PDB file of C-alpha atoms and ligand atoms in Angstrom:
ATOM      1  CA  UNK A  30     144.440 114.135  98.074  1.00 97.00           C
ATOM      2  CA  UNK A  31     146.356 111.944  95.686  1.00 97.00           C
ATOM      3  CA  UNK A  32     146.685 113.411  92.213  1.00 98.00           C
ATOM      4  CA  UNK A  33     145.637 110.933  89.533  1.00 98.00           C
ATOM      5  CA  UNK A  34     148.901 111.485  87.666  1.00 98.00           C
ATOM      6  CA  UNK A  35     150.949 110.115  90.563  1.00 98.00           C
ATOM      7  CA  UNK A  36     151.848 106.453  91.231  1.00 98.00           C
ATOM      8  CA  UNK A  37     151.090 105.969  94.906  1.00 98.00           C
ATOM      9  CA  UNK A  38     151.365 102.297  95.887  1.00 97.00           C
ATOM     10  CA  UNK A  39     151.105 103.056  99.609  1.00 93.00           C
ATOM     11  CA  UNK A  40     147.518 102.516 100.811  1.00 94.00           C
ATOM     12  CA  UNK A  41     147.344 104.415 104.096  1.00 92.00           C
ATOM     13  CA  UNK A  42     148.194 108.010 103.277  1.00 96.00           C
ATOM     14  CA  UNK A  43     145.977 110.382 105.323  1.00 97.00           C
ATOM     15  CA  UNK A  44     143.394 112.316 103.311  1.00 97.00           C
ATOM     16  CA  UNK A  45     144.844 115.642 104.532  1.00 98.00           C
ATOM     17  CA  UNK A  46     148.190 114.916 102.892  1.00 98.00           C
ATOM     18  CA  UNK A  47     148.556 116.160  99.312  1.00 98.00           C
ATOM     19  CA  UNK A  48     150.553 114.183  96.758  1.00 98.00           C
ATOM     20  CA  UNK A  49     151.048 115.999  93.461  1.00 98.00           C
ATOM     21  CA  UNK A  50     151.738 115.009  89.854  1.00 98.00           C
ATOM     22  CA  UNK A  51     154.401 112.443  88.912  1.00 98.00           C
ATOM     23  CA  UNK A  52     155.228 111.391  92.463  1.00 98.00           C
ATOM     24  CA  UNK A  53     156.093 107.706  92.973  1.00 98.00           C
ATOM     25  CA  UNK A  54     155.537 106.329  96.464  1.00 98.00           C
ATOM     26  CA  UNK A  55     156.403 102.683  97.241  1.00 98.00           C
ATOM     27  CA  UNK A  56     154.004 100.521  99.280  1.00 98.00           C
ATOM     28  CA  UNK A  57     155.665 100.450 102.715  1.00 98.00           C
ATOM     29  CA  UNK A  58     156.448 104.158 103.095  1.00 98.00           C
ATOM     30  CA  UNK A  59     154.889 105.780 106.172  1.00 98.00           C
ATOM     31  CA  UNK A  60     153.642 109.327 105.622  1.00 98.00           C
ATOM     32  CA  UNK A  61     151.869 111.504 108.211  1.00 98.00           C
ATOM     33  CA  UNK A  62     148.978 113.922 107.964  1.00 98.00           C
ATOM     34  CA  UNK A  63     148.852 117.465 106.520  1.00 98.00           C
ATOM     35  CA  UNK A  64     151.957 116.993 104.381  1.00 98.00           C
ATOM     36  CA  UNK A  65     152.473 118.583 100.979  1.00 98.00           C
ATOM     37  CA  UNK A  66     154.541 116.438  98.632  1.00 98.00           C
ATOM     38  CA  UNK A  67     155.093 118.400  95.436  1.00 98.00           C
ATOM     39  CA  UNK A  68     155.407 116.999  91.932  1.00 98.00           C
ATOM     40  CA  UNK A  69     158.263 114.738  90.814  1.00 98.00           C
ATOM     41  CA  UNK A  70     159.184 113.207  94.173  1.00 98.00           C
ATOM     42  CA  UNK A  71     160.149 109.549  94.755  1.00 98.00           C
ATOM     43  CA  UNK A  72     159.668 107.941  98.154  1.00 98.00           C
ATOM     44  CA  UNK A  73     160.999 104.413  98.761  1.00 98.00           C
ATOM     45  CA  UNK A  74     159.750 101.742 101.208  1.00 98.00           C
ATOM     46  CA  UNK A  75     161.904 102.107 104.330  1.00 98.00           C
ATOM     47  CA  UNK A  76     160.976 105.753 104.827  1.00 98.00           C
ATOM     48  CA  UNK A  77     159.103 107.557 107.593  1.00 98.00           C
ATOM     49  CA  UNK A  78     157.743 111.069 107.079  1.00 98.00           C
ATOM     50  CA  UNK A  79     156.002 112.844 109.975  1.00 98.00           C
ATOM     51  CA  UNK A  80     153.105 115.292 110.057  1.00 98.00           C
ATOM     52  CA  UNK A  81     152.912 118.732 108.415  1.00 98.00           C
ATOM     53  CA  UNK A  82     156.048 118.250 106.312  1.00 98.00           C
ATOM     54  CA  UNK A  83     156.650 120.078 103.030  1.00 98.00           C
ATOM     55  CA  UNK A  84     158.656 118.241 100.411  1.00 98.00           C
ATOM     56  CA  UNK A  85     159.259 120.453  97.377  1.00 98.00           C
ATOM     57  CA  UNK A  86     159.633 119.146  93.850  1.00 98.00           C
ATOM     58  CA  UNK A  87     162.397 116.880  92.656  1.00 98.00           C
ATOM     59  CA  UNK A  88     163.293 115.180  95.932  1.00 98.00           C
ATOM     60  CA  UNK A  89     164.053 111.449  96.251  1.00 98.00           C
ATOM     61  CA  UNK A  90     163.706 109.978  99.707  1.00 98.00           C
ATOM     62  CA  UNK A  91     165.574 106.686  99.730  1.00 98.00           C
ATOM     63  CA  UNK A  92     165.404 103.741 102.091  1.00 98.00           C
ATOM     64  CA  UNK A  93     166.717 104.547 105.554  1.00 98.00           C
ATOM     65  CA  UNK A  94     165.622 108.182 105.659  1.00 98.00           C
ATOM     66  CA  UNK A  95     163.420 109.487 108.446  1.00 98.00           C
ATOM     67  CA  UNK A  96     161.843 112.923 108.393  1.00 98.00           C
ATOM     68  CA  UNK A  97     160.178 114.013 111.618  1.00 98.00           C
ATOM     69  CA  UNK A  98     157.212 116.400 112.048  1.00 98.00           C
ATOM     70  CA  UNK A  99     157.180 119.964 110.662  1.00 98.00           C
ATOM     71  CA  UNK A 100     160.203 119.588 108.390  1.00 99.00           C
ATOM     72  CA  UNK A 101     160.757 121.594 105.181  1.00 99.00           C
ATOM     73  CA  UNK A 102     162.747 119.965 102.370  1.00 99.00           C
ATOM     74  CA  UNK A 103     163.576 122.426  99.570  1.00 98.00           C
ATOM     75  CA  UNK A 104     163.416 121.649  95.867  1.00 98.00           C
ATOM     76  CA  UNK A 105     165.995 119.245  94.446  1.00 98.00           C
ATOM     77  CA  UNK A 106     167.545 118.334  97.777  1.00 98.00           C
ATOM     78  CA  UNK A 107     169.610 115.138  97.356  1.00 98.00           C
ATOM     79  CA  UNK A 108     169.629 112.574 100.129  1.00 98.00           C
ATOM     80  CA  UNK A 109     172.136 109.705 100.008  1.00 98.00           C
ATOM     81  CA  UNK A 110     172.319 106.396 101.871  1.00 98.00           C
ATOM     82  CA  UNK A 111     175.446 104.639 100.507  1.00 98.00           C
ATOM     83  CA  UNK A 112     178.787 106.212 101.447  1.00 97.00           C
ATOM     84  CA  UNK A 113     180.949 104.262  98.982  1.00 98.00           C
ATOM     85  CA  UNK A 114     178.604 103.599  96.049  1.00 98.00           C
ATOM     86  CA  UNK A 115     179.477 100.936  93.474  1.00 98.00           C
ATOM     87  CA  UNK A 116     177.127  99.572  90.867  1.00 98.00           C
ATOM     88  CA  UNK A 117     175.428  96.267  91.737  1.00 97.00           C
ATOM     89  CA  UNK A 118     177.231  95.876  95.060  1.00 97.00           C
ATOM     90  CA  UNK A 119     175.283  93.356  97.163  1.00 96.00           C
ATOM     91  CA  UNK A 120     177.383  94.201 100.252  1.00 96.00           C
ATOM     92  CA  UNK A 121     176.608  97.886 100.393  1.00 97.00           C
ATOM     93  CA  UNK A 122     175.924  99.286 103.832  1.00 97.00           C
ATOM     94  CA  UNK A 123     172.838 101.422 104.360  1.00 98.00           C
ATOM     95  CA  UNK A 124     173.507 104.519 106.479  1.00 98.00           C
ATOM     96  CA  UNK A 125     170.417 106.232 107.814  1.00 98.00           C
ATOM     97  CA  UNK A 126     169.606 109.933 107.773  1.00 98.00           C
ATOM     98  CA  UNK A 127     167.346 111.617 110.329  1.00 98.00           C
ATOM     99  CA  UNK A 128     165.947 115.099 109.781  1.00 99.00           C
ATOM    100  CA  UNK A 129     164.625 116.101 113.188  1.00 98.00           C
ATOM    101  CA  UNK A 130     161.448 117.997 114.013  1.00 98.00           C
ATOM    102  CA  UNK A 131     161.139 121.514 112.636  1.00 98.00           C
ATOM    103  CA  UNK A 132     164.339 121.476 110.560  1.00 99.00           C
ATOM    104  CA  UNK A 133     164.591 123.053 107.076  1.00 99.00           C
ATOM    105  CA  UNK A 134     166.899 122.139 104.201  1.00 99.00           C
ATOM    106  CA  UNK A 135     167.529 124.752 101.480  1.00 98.00           C
ATOM    107  CA  UNK A 136     167.153 124.102  97.771  1.00 98.00           C
ATOM    108  CA  UNK A 137     169.661 121.873  96.025  1.00 98.00           C
ATOM    109  CA  UNK A 138     171.506 120.749  99.125  1.00 99.00           C
ATOM    110  CA  UNK A 139     173.125 117.321  99.372  1.00 98.00           C
ATOM    111  CA  UNK A 140     172.936 115.349 102.599  1.00 98.00           C
ATOM    112  CA  UNK A 141     175.599 112.657 102.940  1.00 98.00           C
ATOM    113  CA  UNK A 142     174.847 109.181 104.372  1.00 98.00           C
ATOM    114  CA  UNK A 143     174.479 108.743 108.128  1.00 98.00           C
ATOM    115  CA  UNK A 144     173.773 112.407 108.906  1.00 98.00           C
ATOM    116  CA  UNK A 145     171.415 113.732 111.585  1.00 98.00           C
ATOM    117  CA  UNK A 146     170.063 117.241 111.151  1.00 98.00           C
ATOM    118  CA  UNK A 147     168.951 118.496 114.571  1.00 98.00           C
ATOM    119  CA  UNK A 148     165.627 119.954 115.686  1.00 98.00           C
ATOM    120  CA  UNK A 149     164.872 123.342 114.197  1.00 98.00           C
ATOM    121  CA  UNK A 150     168.192 123.484 112.331  1.00 99.00           C
ATOM    122  CA  UNK A 151     168.460 125.166 108.927  1.00 98.00           C
ATOM    123  CA  UNK A 152     170.679 124.265 105.977  1.00 99.00           C
ATOM    124  CA  UNK A 153     171.373 127.043 103.445  1.00 98.00           C
ATOM    125  CA  UNK A 154     170.625 126.517  99.763  1.00 98.00           C
ATOM    126  CA  UNK A 155     173.235 124.569  97.836  1.00 98.00           C
ATOM    127  CA  UNK A 156     175.024 123.167 100.871  1.00 98.00           C
ATOM    128  CA  UNK A 157     176.771 119.808 101.125  1.00 98.00           C
ATOM    129  CA  UNK A 158     176.179 118.452 104.611  1.00 98.00           C
ATOM    130  CA  UNK A 159     179.016 116.144 105.694  1.00 98.00           C
ATOM    131  CA  UNK A 160     178.615 116.317 109.499  1.00 98.00           C
ATOM    132  CA  UNK A 161     175.736 116.121 111.956  1.00 98.00           C
ATOM    133  CA  UNK A 162     174.092 119.496 112.536  1.00 98.00           C
ATOM    134  CA  UNK A 163     173.068 120.245 116.140  1.00 98.00           C
ATOM    135  CA  UNK A 164     169.613 121.592 116.969  1.00 98.00           C
ATOM    136  CA  UNK A 165     168.741 125.211 116.161  1.00 98.00           C
ATOM    137  CA  UNK A 166     171.857 126.037 114.160  1.00 98.00           C
ATOM    138  CA  UNK A 167     172.251 127.477 110.655  1.00 98.00           C
ATOM    139  CA  UNK A 168     174.883 125.770 108.507  1.00 99.00           C
ATOM    140  CA  UNK A 169     175.793 126.662 104.927  1.00 98.00           C
ATOM    141  CA  UNK A 170     178.358 125.917 102.246  1.00 98.00           C
ATOM    142  CA  UNK A 171     180.359 123.033 100.810  1.00 98.00           C
ATOM    143  CA  UNK A 172     181.249 121.445 103.137  1.00 98.00           C
ATOM    144  CA  UNK A 173     178.519 122.983 105.289  1.00 98.00           C
ATOM    145  CA  UNK A 174     179.819 124.885 108.302  1.00 98.00           C
ATOM    146  CA  UNK A 175     178.227 126.432 111.366  1.00 98.00           C
ATOM    147  CA  UNK A 176     177.092 130.022 110.783  1.00 98.00           C
ATOM    148  CA  UNK A 177     174.962 130.967 113.770  1.00 98.00           C
ATOM    149  CA  UNK A 178     172.439 129.815 116.324  1.00 98.00           C
ATOM    150  CA  UNK A 179     168.862 130.467 115.278  1.00 97.00           C
TER     151      UNK A 179
HETATM  152  C1  COA B 225     171.179 130.454 104.523  1.00 74.80           C
HETATM  153  C2  COA B 225     170.142 131.559 104.520  1.00 74.80           C
HETATM  154  C3  COA B 225     168.947 131.187 105.430  1.00 74.80           C
HETATM  155  C4  COA B 225     170.872 132.780 105.078  1.00 74.80           C
HETATM  156  O1  COA B 225     170.027 133.885 105.130  1.00 74.80           O
HETATM  157  P1  COA B 225     170.547 135.191 105.910  1.00 74.80           P
HETATM  158  O2  COA B 225     170.932 134.814 107.321  1.00 74.80           O
HETATM  159  O3  COA B 225     169.498 136.253 105.737  1.00 74.80           O
HETATM  160  O4  COA B 225     171.897 135.543 105.173  1.00 74.80           O
HETATM  161  P2  COA B 225     172.245 136.727 104.157  1.00 74.80           P
HETATM  162  O5  COA B 225     171.369 136.684 102.949  1.00 74.80           O
HETATM  163  O6  COA B 225     172.278 138.000 104.964  1.00 74.80           O
HETATM  164  O7  COA B 225     173.720 136.349 103.721  1.00 74.80           O
HETATM  165  C5  COA B 225     174.785 136.361 104.675  1.00 74.80           C
HETATM  166  C6  COA B 225     176.041 135.869 104.010  1.00 74.80           C
HETATM  167  O8  COA B 225     175.921 134.465 103.756  1.00 74.80           O
HETATM  168  C7  COA B 225     176.063 134.183 102.362  1.00 74.80           C
HETATM  169  N1  COA B 225     175.080 133.175 102.047  1.00 74.80           N
HETATM  170  C8  COA B 225     173.750 133.213 102.240  1.00 74.80           C
HETATM  171  N2  COA B 225     173.164 132.091 101.877  1.00 74.80           N
HETATM  172  C9  COA B 225     174.138 131.285 101.419  1.00 74.80           C
HETATM  173  C10 COA B 225     174.143 129.986 100.901  1.00 74.80           C
HETATM  174  N3  COA B 225     173.018 129.276 100.795  1.00 74.80           N
HETATM  175  N4  COA B 225     175.321 129.443 100.536  1.00 74.80           N
HETATM  176  C11 COA B 225     176.463 130.142 100.657  1.00 74.80           C
HETATM  177  N5  COA B 225     176.512 131.403 101.173  1.00 74.80           N
HETATM  178  C12 COA B 225     175.358 131.957 101.534  1.00 74.80           C
HETATM  179  C13 COA B 225     175.793 135.510 101.650  1.00 74.80           C
HETATM  180  O9  COA B 225     176.455 135.574 100.419  1.00 74.80           O
HETATM  181  C14 COA B 225     176.328 136.482 102.658  1.00 74.80           C
HETATM  182  O10 COA B 225     177.741 136.501 102.516  1.00 74.80           O
HETATM  183  P3  COA B 225     178.607 137.838 102.800  1.00 74.80           P
HETATM  184  O11 COA B 225     178.391 138.150 104.259  1.00 74.80           O
HETATM  185  O12 COA B 225     180.012 137.411 102.496  1.00 74.80           O
HETATM  186  O13 COA B 225     178.046 138.886 101.926  1.00 74.80           O
HETATM  187  C15 COA B 225     169.589 131.814 103.077  1.00 74.80           C
HETATM  188  O14 COA B 225     170.538 132.505 102.300  1.00 74.80           O
HETATM  189  C16 COA B 225     169.240 130.502 102.368  1.00 74.80           C
HETATM  190  O15 COA B 225     170.063 129.816 101.727  1.00 74.80           O
HETATM  191  N6  COA B 225     167.935 130.163 102.480  1.00 74.80           N
HETATM  192  C17 COA B 225     167.372 128.955 101.857  1.00 74.80           C
HETATM  193  C18 COA B 225     166.543 129.346 100.606  1.00 74.80           C
HETATM  194  C19 COA B 225     165.881 128.141 100.032  1.00 74.80           C
HETATM  195  O16 COA B 225     166.528 127.206  99.620  1.00 74.80           O
HETATM  196  N7  COA B 225     164.570 128.109 100.037  1.00 74.80           N
HETATM  197  C20 COA B 225     163.837 126.922  99.579  1.00 74.80           C
HETATM  198  C21 COA B 225     162.428 127.259  99.192  1.00 74.80           C
HETATM  199  S1  COA B 225     162.338 128.048  97.633  1.00 74.80           S
END
Protein backbone atom coordinates (compact mmCIF):
# COMPACT_ATOMS: atom_id res chain seq x y z
CA UNK A 1 0.00 0.00 0.00
CA UNK A 2 1.47 3.31 -1.04
CA UNK A 3 -0.48 6.30 0.22
CA UNK A 4 -1.28 8.74 -2.57
CA UNK A 5 0.15 11.62 -0.54
CA UNK A 6 3.63 10.07 -0.55
CA UNK A 7 6.34 10.50 -3.21
CA UNK A 8 7.59 6.98 -3.83
CA UNK A 9 9.97 6.87 -6.81
CA UNK A 10 11.02 3.28 -6.10
CA UNK A 11 9.05 0.87 -8.32
CA UNK A 12 9.45 -2.50 -6.61
CA UNK A 13 8.04 -2.07 -3.12
CA UNK A 14 6.11 -5.23 -2.10
CA UNK A 15 2.34 -4.80 -1.84
CA UNK A 16 2.40 -5.92 1.82
CA UNK A 17 4.59 -2.98 2.81
CA UNK A 18 2.73 0.16 3.89
CA UNK A 19 4.09 3.61 3.07
CA UNK A 20 2.17 6.44 4.72
CA UNK A 21 1.60 10.14 4.03
CA UNK A 22 4.45 12.51 3.12
CA UNK A 23 7.13 9.83 2.81
CA UNK A 24 9.76 10.39 0.10
CA UNK A 25 11.50 7.28 -1.20
CA UNK A 26 14.23 7.59 -3.86
CA UNK A 27 14.30 5.19 -6.84
CA UNK A 28 17.10 2.78 -5.89
CA UNK A 29 16.11 2.07 -2.28
CA UNK A 30 15.48 -1.61 -1.52
CA UNK A 31 12.61 -2.26 0.88
CA UNK A 32 11.34 -5.68 1.99
CA UNK A 33 7.87 -7.05 2.60
CA UNK A 34 5.47 -6.45 5.52
CA UNK A 35 7.14 -3.20 6.57
CA UNK A 36 5.31 -0.23 8.03
CA UNK A 37 6.89 3.10 7.12
CA UNK A 38 4.99 5.83 8.93
CA UNK A 39 4.37 9.37 7.71
CA UNK A 40 7.15 11.92 7.14
CA UNK A 41 10.04 9.54 6.46
CA UNK A 42 12.76 10.06 3.82
CA UNK A 43 14.63 7.11 2.36
CA UNK A 44 17.59 7.73 0.03
CA UNK A 45 18.96 5.52 -2.79
CA UNK A 46 21.79 3.50 -1.23
CA UNK A 47 19.57 2.02 1.47
CA UNK A 48 18.48 -1.54 2.21
CA UNK A 49 15.55 -2.25 4.53
CA UNK A 50 14.64 -5.87 5.32
CA UNK A 51 11.29 -7.54 5.97
CA UNK A 52 8.80 -6.77 8.75
CA UNK A 53 10.52 -3.54 9.82
CA UNK A 54 8.69 -0.68 11.53
CA UNK A 55 9.96 2.81 10.84
CA UNK A 56 8.05 5.37 12.90
CA UNK A 57 7.43 8.93 11.78
CA UNK A 58 10.10 11.52 11.17
CA UNK A 59 13.01 9.23 10.32
CA UNK A 60 15.50 9.93 7.51
CA UNK A 61 17.44 6.95 6.23
CA UNK A 62 20.44 8.27 4.34
CA UNK A 63 22.73 6.61 1.84
CA UNK A 64 24.86 3.87 3.36
CA UNK A 65 22.34 2.68 5.95
CA UNK A 66 21.25 -0.94 6.10
CA UNK A 67 18.39 -2.14 8.26
CA UNK A 68 17.99 -5.90 8.52
CA UNK A 69 14.78 -7.90 9.10
CA UNK A 70 12.46 -7.31 12.08
CA UNK A 71 13.97 -4.00 13.17
CA UNK A 72 12.05 -1.26 15.02
CA UNK A 73 13.12 2.36 14.48
CA UNK A 74 11.38 4.76 16.89
CA UNK A 75 10.01 8.17 15.95
CA UNK A 76 12.51 10.91 15.11
CA UNK A 77 15.58 8.69 15.28
CA UNK A 78 18.49 10.47 13.55
CA UNK A 79 20.93 8.45 11.48
CA UNK A 80 24.15 10.08 10.27
CA UNK A 81 26.67 9.08 7.61
CA UNK A 82 29.31 11.87 7.61
CA UNK A 83 31.53 12.06 10.69
CA UNK A 84 33.04 15.49 9.99
CA UNK A 85 30.28 17.32 8.08
CA UNK A 86 31.09 20.47 6.10
CA UNK A 87 28.81 22.13 3.61
CA UNK A 88 29.45 21.27 -0.05
CA UNK A 89 32.46 19.07 0.69
CA UNK A 90 33.08 16.86 -2.36
CA UNK A 91 35.63 14.76 -0.42
CA UNK A 92 33.35 13.66 2.37
CA UNK A 93 33.65 10.04 3.40
CA UNK A 94 30.51 7.95 3.71
CA UNK A 95 30.47 5.75 6.82
CA UNK A 96 27.87 3.01 6.80
CA UNK A 97 25.48 2.05 9.57
CA UNK A 98 24.06 -1.46 10.01
CA UNK A 99 21.10 -2.15 12.28
CA UNK A 100 21.09 -5.92 12.64
CA UNK A 101 18.12 -8.27 12.71
CA UNK A 102 15.62 -7.80 15.51
CA UNK A 103 17.18 -4.65 17.00
CA UNK A 104 15.12 -1.70 18.31
CA UNK A 105 16.07 1.97 18.55
CA UNK A 106 14.13 4.19 20.98
CA UNK A 107 12.54 7.49 20.05
CA UNK A 108 14.76 10.47 19.31
CA UNK A 109 18.05 8.62 19.43
CA UNK A 110 21.02 9.66 17.30
CA UNK A 111 23.21 7.04 15.67
CA UNK A 112 26.68 8.28 14.71
CA UNK A 113 28.37 7.33 11.41
CA UNK A 114 29.93 3.88 11.03
CA UNK A 115 27.99 2.24 13.87
CA UNK A 116 26.72 -1.35 13.95
CA UNK A 117 23.83 -2.14 16.27
CA UNK A 118 23.87 -5.88 16.96
CA UNK A 119 21.12 -8.47 16.59
CA UNK A 120 18.29 -8.05 19.05
CA UNK A 121 19.95 -5.08 20.76
CA UNK A 122 17.88 -2.21 22.18
CA UNK A 123 18.73 1.49 22.38
CA UNK A 124 16.84 3.53 24.99
CA UNK A 125 14.92 6.64 23.98
CA UNK A 126 17.00 9.77 23.53
CA UNK A 127 20.36 8.01 23.37
CA UNK A 128 23.40 9.08 21.37
CA UNK A 129 25.10 5.96 20.08
CA UNK A 130 28.84 6.53 19.58
CA UNK A 131 30.10 2.92 19.71
CA UNK A 132 29.06 -0.40 18.21
CA UNK A 133 26.45 -2.19 20.32
CA UNK A 134 26.88 -5.97 20.62
CA UNK A 135 23.95 -8.34 20.08
CA UNK A 136 21.22 -8.62 22.71
CA UNK A 137 22.34 -5.73 24.90
CA UNK A 138 20.44 -2.68 26.17
CA UNK A 139 22.33 0.61 25.92
CA UNK A 140 21.05 4.03 26.97
CA UNK A 141 22.20 7.59 27.49
CA UNK A 142 24.48 10.21 25.95
CA UNK A 143 26.93 8.76 25.15
CA UNK A 144 25.04 5.46 25.20
CA UNK A 145 26.44 2.92 27.64
CA UNK A 146 25.82 -0.75 28.32
CA UNK A 147 23.00 -1.33 30.81
CA UNK A 148 22.22 -5.04 30.70
CA UNK A 149 21.94 -8.13 28.56
CA UNK A 150 18.44 -8.73 27.26
C1 LIG B 1 15.54 1.87 27.89
C2 LIG B 1 14.22 1.26 28.32
C3 LIG B 1 13.88 0.03 27.44
C4 LIG B 1 14.45 0.83 29.77
O1 LIG B 1 13.30 0.24 30.29
P1 LIG B 1 13.42 -0.49 31.72
O2 LIG B 1 14.50 -1.54 31.66
O3 LIG B 1 12.04 -0.94 32.10
O4 LIG B 1 13.96 0.65 32.67
P2 LIG B 1 13.23 1.48 33.81
O5 LIG B 1 12.05 2.23 33.27
O6 LIG B 1 13.00 0.54 34.97
O7 LIG B 1 14.35 2.53 34.21
C5 LIG B 1 15.57 2.09 34.81
C6 LIG B 1 16.48 3.28 34.98
O8 LIG B 1 16.94 3.72 33.70
C7 LIG B 1 16.58 5.08 33.46
N1 LIG B 1 16.17 5.15 32.08
C8 LIG B 1 15.21 4.44 31.45
N2 LIG B 1 15.14 4.74 30.17
C9 LIG B 1 16.07 5.69 29.95
C10 LIG B 1 16.46 6.39 28.80
N3 LIG B 1 15.89 6.17 27.62
N4 LIG B 1 17.46 7.29 28.91
C11 LIG B 1 18.06 7.50 30.10
N5 LIG B 1 17.72 6.83 31.23
C12 LIG B 1 16.73 5.95 31.15
C13 LIG B 1 15.43 5.37 34.43
O9 LIG B 1 15.38 6.73 34.76
C14 LIG B 1 15.82 4.50 35.59
O10 LIG B 1 16.83 5.18 36.31
P3 LIG B 1 16.98 5.03 37.92
O11 LIG B 1 17.30 3.58 38.15
O12 LIG B 1 18.13 5.94 38.25
O13 LIG B 1 15.68 5.40 38.50
C15 LIG B 1 13.05 2.29 28.19
O14 LIG B 1 13.12 3.24 29.22
C16 LIG B 1 13.10 3.03 26.84
O15 LIG B 1 13.78 4.06 26.64
N6 LIG B 1 12.31 2.47 25.90
C17 LIG B 1 12.18 3.02 24.54
C18 LIG B 1 10.82 3.75 24.40
C19 LIG B 1 10.63 4.22 23.00
O16 LIG B 1 11.39 5.02 22.50
N7 LIG B 1 9.65 3.70 22.31
C20 LIG B 1 9.45 4.04 20.89
C21 LIG B 1 8.04 3.76 20.45
S1 LIG B 1 6.92 4.99 21.01
